[in-house]
Amino acid sequence: MDLRGKTIIITGASSGIGAAAALLFSDAKANLVLGARRSAELEAIASRIRGQGGNVAILSGDVIDEGYADALVNLARSEFGALDGAFNNAGVVGDMCPVSKMPIDNWNKVIATNLTSAFLAAKAQIPAMVARGRGSIVFTSSFVGHSNGGMPGIAAYAASKAGLIGFVKSLASDHAADGVRVNALLPGGTITPSGGEGDPATLEFIARLHPMKRMADAREIAEAALFLLSDRSSFMTGSPMLVDGGISVRLV
Ligand code: NAP
């Protein structure tokens, strides 16, 4: 799958799935604009990409800031001339606890980071793509936005990721005739810092929830994002695409 000549924004690129996507999309010849809050981690990924001859620009910031979403689009245009795609992937799990014990601050942080950020990203990205009559946007949801799969204490996260699927369907419907495709990617448990990396007991618990009895490598999820951003998925829009090792068919 080729992204040659396409300029793509990736958020959450300092770690996990976003970092794997940055390396994979660069192999596929995309021009990249990478975002996250931690600039040193972004710079480390960008150095690897530049070392392999790739084209990359970085901008650190917080996805809950409206100005940051606009700044990423402006950087894509100023560095590479236009914006062709976006992998809006930044997200947080938040505190894992029952709703009866969940602080409102946790609820607000998770909804803002995972869902309000999608509104801000789309508001900035859609006009840049509609003006050219083409584009592809992918939002990282989760299997828990579709089916709980046996995960405890994640009501805020599940609400944000399910909300994202409804948001994607509306956005896809509004802009299909403009040539802009919008899809959601629903990973299963993936070995990343948010997915329990570094905690063998958590990794084993999550792996066992999957019929495949393992978690995904971040690159396996990035491959699906690459497909959704490439022209190979040209007839897909409004889809919640499960890449989840079968966890959504598990009977709890
Ligand atoms: P990760 O390694 O912890 O990466 C999360 C990324 O999001 C980091 O780059 C982080 O960068 C960025 N981020 C978080 N809050 C941000 C904010 N307010 N502003 C800007 N960037 C922010 O976790 P991951 O597993 O790769 O997660 C990527 C996406 O996959 C998330 O949306 C997550 O919900 C989803 N997902 C993960 C799994 C899993 O099992 N791992 C399963 C399903 C879905 P900074 O800290 O540098 O800002």
Short mmCIF file of N, CA and C in Angstrom, two decimals, residues 143-144 148-152 189 202-215 244-252:
data_model
loop_
_atom_site.label_atom_id
_atom_site.label_comp_id
_atom_site.label_asym_id
_atom_site.label_seq_id
_atom_site.Cartn_x
_atom_site.Cartn_y
_atom_site.Cartn_z
N PHE A 143 -12.20 -1.42 20.59
CA PHE A 143 -13.22 -2.48 20.69
C PHE A 143 -14.22 -2.19 21.80
N VAL A 144 -13.80 -1.45 22.84
CA VAL A 144 -14.75 -1.18 23.93
C VAL A 144 -15.80 -0.15 23.55
N ASN A 148 -17.98 -4.54 25.24
CA ASN A 148 -17.09 -4.38 26.40
C ASN A 148 -15.96 -5.40 26.42
N GLY A 149 -16.22 -6.63 26.00
CA GLY A 149 -15.17 -7.64 25.89
C GLY A 149 -14.66 -8.17 27.21
N GLY A 150 -15.28 -7.74 28.32
CA GLY A 150 -14.84 -8.23 29.63
C GLY A 150 -13.91 -7.30 30.37
N MET A 151 -13.74 -6.07 29.86
CA MET A 151 -12.84 -5.11 30.52
C MET A 151 -13.59 -4.39 31.65
N PRO A 152 -13.06 -4.42 32.86
CA PRO A 152 -13.74 -3.75 33.98
C PRO A 152 -13.36 -2.27 34.11
N GLY A 189 -6.94 -5.21 22.29
CA GLY A 189 -5.83 -4.93 23.21
C GLY A 189 -4.51 -4.93 22.45
N THR A 202 -1.14 -7.51 33.78
CA THR A 202 -2.18 -6.85 32.97
C THR A 202 -2.16 -7.38 31.54
N LEU A 203 -0.97 -7.53 30.99
CA LEU A 203 -0.86 -8.04 29.62
C LEU A 203 -1.47 -9.43 29.51
N GLU A 204 -1.20 -10.26 30.51
CA GLU A 204 -1.72 -11.63 30.47
C GLU A 204 -3.25 -11.62 30.61
N PHE A 205 -3.77 -10.77 31.51
CA PHE A 205 -5.23 -10.69 31.69
C PHE A 205 -5.89 -10.25 30.38
N ILE A 206 -5.36 -9.21 29.75
CA ILE A 206 -5.98 -8.70 28.51
C ILE A 206 -5.82 -9.71 27.39
N ALA A 207 -4.66 -10.33 27.29
CA ALA A 207 -4.44 -11.32 26.22
C ALA A 207 -5.48 -12.43 26.33
N ARG A 208 -5.77 -12.88 27.55
CA ARG A 208 -6.69 -14.00 27.73
C ARG A 208 -8.13 -13.65 27.36
N LEU A 209 -8.48 -12.37 27.33
CA LEU A 209 -9.83 -11.98 26.91
C LEU A 209 -10.04 -12.19 25.41
N HIS A 210 -8.94 -12.25 24.67
CA HIS A 210 -9.03 -12.37 23.21
C HIS A 210 -9.09 -13.83 22.79
N PRO A 211 -10.01 -14.18 21.87
CA PRO A 211 -10.01 -15.56 21.36
C PRO A 211 -8.66 -15.97 20.78
N MET A 212 -7.89 -15.04 20.26
CA MET A 212 -6.56 -15.38 19.72
C MET A 212 -5.53 -15.56 20.82
N LYS A 213 -5.93 -15.26 22.07
CA LYS A 213 -5.07 -15.45 23.26
C LYS A 213 -3.77 -14.67 23.19
N ARG A 214 -3.85 -13.52 22.54
CA ARG A 214 -2.69 -12.63 22.55
C ARG A 214 -3.20 -11.21 22.29
N MET A 215 -2.33 -10.24 22.56
CA MET A 215 -2.62 -8.85 22.21
C MET A 215 -1.97 -8.54 20.86
N ASP A 244 -9.32 -6.65 16.12
CA ASP A 244 -9.39 -6.89 17.56
C ASP A 244 -9.14 -8.33 18.01
N GLY A 245 -8.52 -9.13 17.16
CA GLY A 245 -8.22 -10.50 17.58
C GLY A 245 -9.45 -11.28 18.00
N GLY A 246 -10.63 -10.83 17.55
CA GLY A 246 -11.87 -11.55 17.83
C GLY A 246 -12.49 -11.24 19.18
N ILE A 247 -11.97 -10.24 19.92
CA ILE A 247 -12.49 -10.00 21.28
C ILE A 247 -13.98 -9.62 21.26
N SER A 248 -14.42 -9.00 20.16
CA SER A 248 -15.82 -8.56 20.10
C SER A 248 -16.79 -9.71 19.87
N VAL A 249 -16.30 -10.89 19.54
CA VAL A 249 -17.21 -12.03 19.40
C VAL A 249 -17.17 -12.92 20.64
N ARG A 250 -16.37 -12.49 21.63
CA ARG A 250 -16.27 -13.28 22.86
C ARG A 250 -17.56 -13.15 23.67
N LEU A 251 -18.04 -14.26 24.18
CA LEU A 251 -19.19 -14.23 25.08
C LEU A 251 -18.68 -14.02 26.50
N VAL A 252 -19.14 -12.97 27.15
CA VAL A 252 -18.66 -12.68 28.51
C VAL A 252 -19.57 -13.40 29.52
#
